[in-house]
């Protein structure tokens, strides 16, 4: 039987706990969408879909990388429902002069949407 707690596992849990301590808003254009992430839940909205709620799940962090570099949130209740937030030098939404510190990729089923994100 494998030991359920190893130094590597403990380090991953610490990274995950650090990674989930922030609130984010991710948004995209063409098509327009946004996702808010906080400990109360994950909420997806578009002009057609208002406030589709998912339970909060702690993000997965990239192994061997700082917790703030990459966060992967799984959206329960969706086949292939995933939000990936990655720290970048600059992300532009293409419609405004706003520059965001994170890139965002939202995957819902067979749809892949790209956008930007920031801490709330």
Tab-separated table of C-alpha atoms in Angstrom:
chain	number	residue	atom	x	y	z
A	1	UNK	CA	0.000	0.000	0.000
A	2	UNK	CA	1.300	3.414	-1.000
A	3	UNK	CA	1.909	6.074	1.617
A	4	UNK	CA	-0.759	8.752	1.104
A	5	UNK	CA	1.400	11.566	2.453
A	6	UNK	CA	4.831	12.164	0.991
A	7	UNK	CA	6.979	15.298	0.885
A	8	UNK	CA	5.993	15.798	-2.763
A	9	UNK	CA	2.281	15.399	-1.971
A	10	UNK	CA	2.572	17.779	0.990
A	11	UNK	CA	4.314	20.372	-1.213
A	12	UNK	CA	1.546	20.081	-3.822
A	13	UNK	CA	-1.123	20.589	-1.152
A	14	UNK	CA	0.681	23.673	0.151
A	15	UNK	CA	0.925	25.038	-3.401
A	16	UNK	CA	-2.767	24.334	-3.994
A	17	UNK	CA	-3.784	26.014	-0.735
A	18	UNK	CA	-1.705	29.060	-1.655
A	19	UNK	CA	-3.075	29.075	-5.203
A	20	UNK	CA	-6.710	29.059	-4.126
A	21	UNK	CA	-6.417	32.016	-1.791
A	22	UNK	CA	-7.184	34.585	-4.516
A	23	UNK	CA	-10.372	35.658	-6.225
A	24	UNK	CA	-10.323	36.095	-10.008
A	25	UNK	CA	-12.455	37.403	-12.790
A	26	UNK	CA	-11.754	36.087	-16.278
A	27	UNK	CA	-13.385	37.513	-19.377
A	28	UNK	CA	-13.328	37.128	-23.099
A	29	UNK	CA	-14.679	38.817	-26.194
A	30	UNK	CA	-15.887	37.395	-29.495
A	31	UNK	CA	-17.789	35.629	-27.950
A	32	UNK	CA	-18.403	37.602	-24.758
A	33	UNK	CA	-18.074	35.569	-21.541
A	34	UNK	CA	-16.888	35.959	-17.981
A	35	UNK	CA	-16.130	33.708	-15.045
A	36	UNK	CA	-15.753	34.809	-11.441
A	37	UNK	CA	-13.882	32.563	-9.043
A	38	UNK	CA	-14.013	32.790	-5.268
A	39	UNK	CA	-14.499	30.416	-2.346
A	40	UNK	CA	-18.285	30.761	-2.582
A	41	UNK	CA	-18.254	29.286	-6.089
A	42	UNK	CA	-17.384	29.652	-9.744
A	43	UNK	CA	-19.898	31.593	-11.845
A	44	UNK	CA	-19.996	31.554	-15.665
A	45	UNK	CA	-21.985	34.158	-17.612
A	46	UNK	CA	-22.570	35.199	-21.211
A	47	UNK	CA	-25.192	37.505	-22.710
A	48	UNK	CA	-27.298	34.357	-23.270
A	49	UNK	CA	-26.435	32.420	-20.084
A	50	UNK	CA	-26.736	34.298	-16.808
A	51	UNK	CA	-24.896	33.130	-13.697
A	52	UNK	CA	-24.381	29.402	-14.270
A	53	UNK	CA	-22.948	28.347	-10.911
A	54	UNK	CA	-20.433	25.627	-10.147
A	55	UNK	CA	-19.145	24.609	-6.729
A	56	UNK	CA	-15.740	26.001	-5.820
A	57	UNK	CA	-12.889	23.556	-6.296
A	58	UNK	CA	-9.316	24.299	-5.288
A	59	UNK	CA	-7.180	24.906	-8.368
A	60	UNK	CA	-4.498	22.556	-9.557
A	61	UNK	CA	-1.080	24.207	-9.739
A	62	UNK	CA	1.708	23.457	-12.201
A	63	UNK	CA	4.180	21.052	-10.649
A	64	UNK	CA	7.497	22.655	-9.774
A	65	UNK	CA	6.207	26.165	-10.519
A	66	UNK	CA	5.118	29.016	-8.250
A	67	UNK	CA	1.459	28.712	-7.256
A	68	UNK	CA	0.618	32.037	-8.910
A	69	UNK	CA	1.951	30.997	-12.336
A	70	UNK	CA	-0.771	28.580	-13.500
A	71	UNK	CA	-4.127	27.683	-11.933
A	72	UNK	CA	-6.483	25.068	-13.333
A	73	UNK	CA	-10.059	25.079	-12.061
A	74	UNK	CA	-12.315	22.116	-12.865
A	75	UNK	CA	-15.953	23.050	-13.392
A	76	UNK	CA	-17.989	20.256	-11.853
A	77	UNK	CA	-21.067	19.221	-13.764
A	78	UNK	CA	-19.510	19.907	-17.169
A	79	UNK	CA	-17.846	17.337	-19.360
A	80	UNK	CA	-14.438	18.829	-20.047
A	81	UNK	CA	-15.262	21.952	-18.046
A	82	UNK	CA	-11.969	23.659	-17.213
A	83	UNK	CA	-10.744	27.208	-16.594
A	84	UNK	CA	-6.991	27.784	-16.945
A	85	UNK	CA	-5.511	31.047	-15.641
A	86	UNK	CA	-1.851	31.696	-16.479
A	87	UNK	CA	0.341	34.621	-15.403
A	88	UNK	CA	1.718	36.530	-18.405
A	89	UNK	CA	3.526	39.793	-19.042
A	90	UNK	CA	0.407	41.311	-20.576
A	91	UNK	CA	-2.946	40.152	-21.954
A	92	UNK	CA	-5.180	42.405	-24.038
A	93	UNK	CA	-8.878	41.758	-24.500
A	94	UNK	CA	-8.684	43.220	-28.016
A	95	UNK	CA	-11.579	45.626	-27.437
A	96	UNK	CA	-10.296	48.068	-24.831
A	97	UNK	CA	-7.008	49.558	-23.792
A	98	UNK	CA	-7.007	47.400	-20.652
A	99	UNK	CA	-3.986	45.191	-20.048
A	100	UNK	CA	-4.421	42.213	-17.734
A	101	UNK	CA	-1.745	40.222	-15.843
A	102	UNK	CA	-3.267	36.811	-16.645
A	103	UNK	CA	-4.293	34.899	-19.741
A	104	UNK	CA	-7.461	32.782	-19.447
A	105	UNK	CA	-8.663	29.754	-21.392
A	106	UNK	CA	-12.151	28.400	-20.754
A	107	UNK	CA	-13.103	24.957	-22.044
A	108	UNK	CA	-16.758	23.921	-21.902
A	109	UNK	CA	-17.407	20.671	-23.724
A	110	UNK	CA	-16.245	21.208	-27.313
A	111	UNK	CA	-15.929	25.000	-26.990
A	112	UNK	CA	-12.582	26.652	-26.265
A	113	UNK	CA	-12.707	30.354	-25.414
A	114	UNK	CA	-9.733	32.592	-24.768
A	115	UNK	CA	-9.542	35.792	-22.785
A	116	UNK	CA	-7.794	37.611	-19.969
A	117	UNK	CA	-8.032	37.576	-16.183
A	118	UNK	CA	-7.186	39.625	-13.122
A	119	UNK	CA	-7.341	39.232	-9.370
A	120	UNK	CA	-10.444	40.724	-7.815
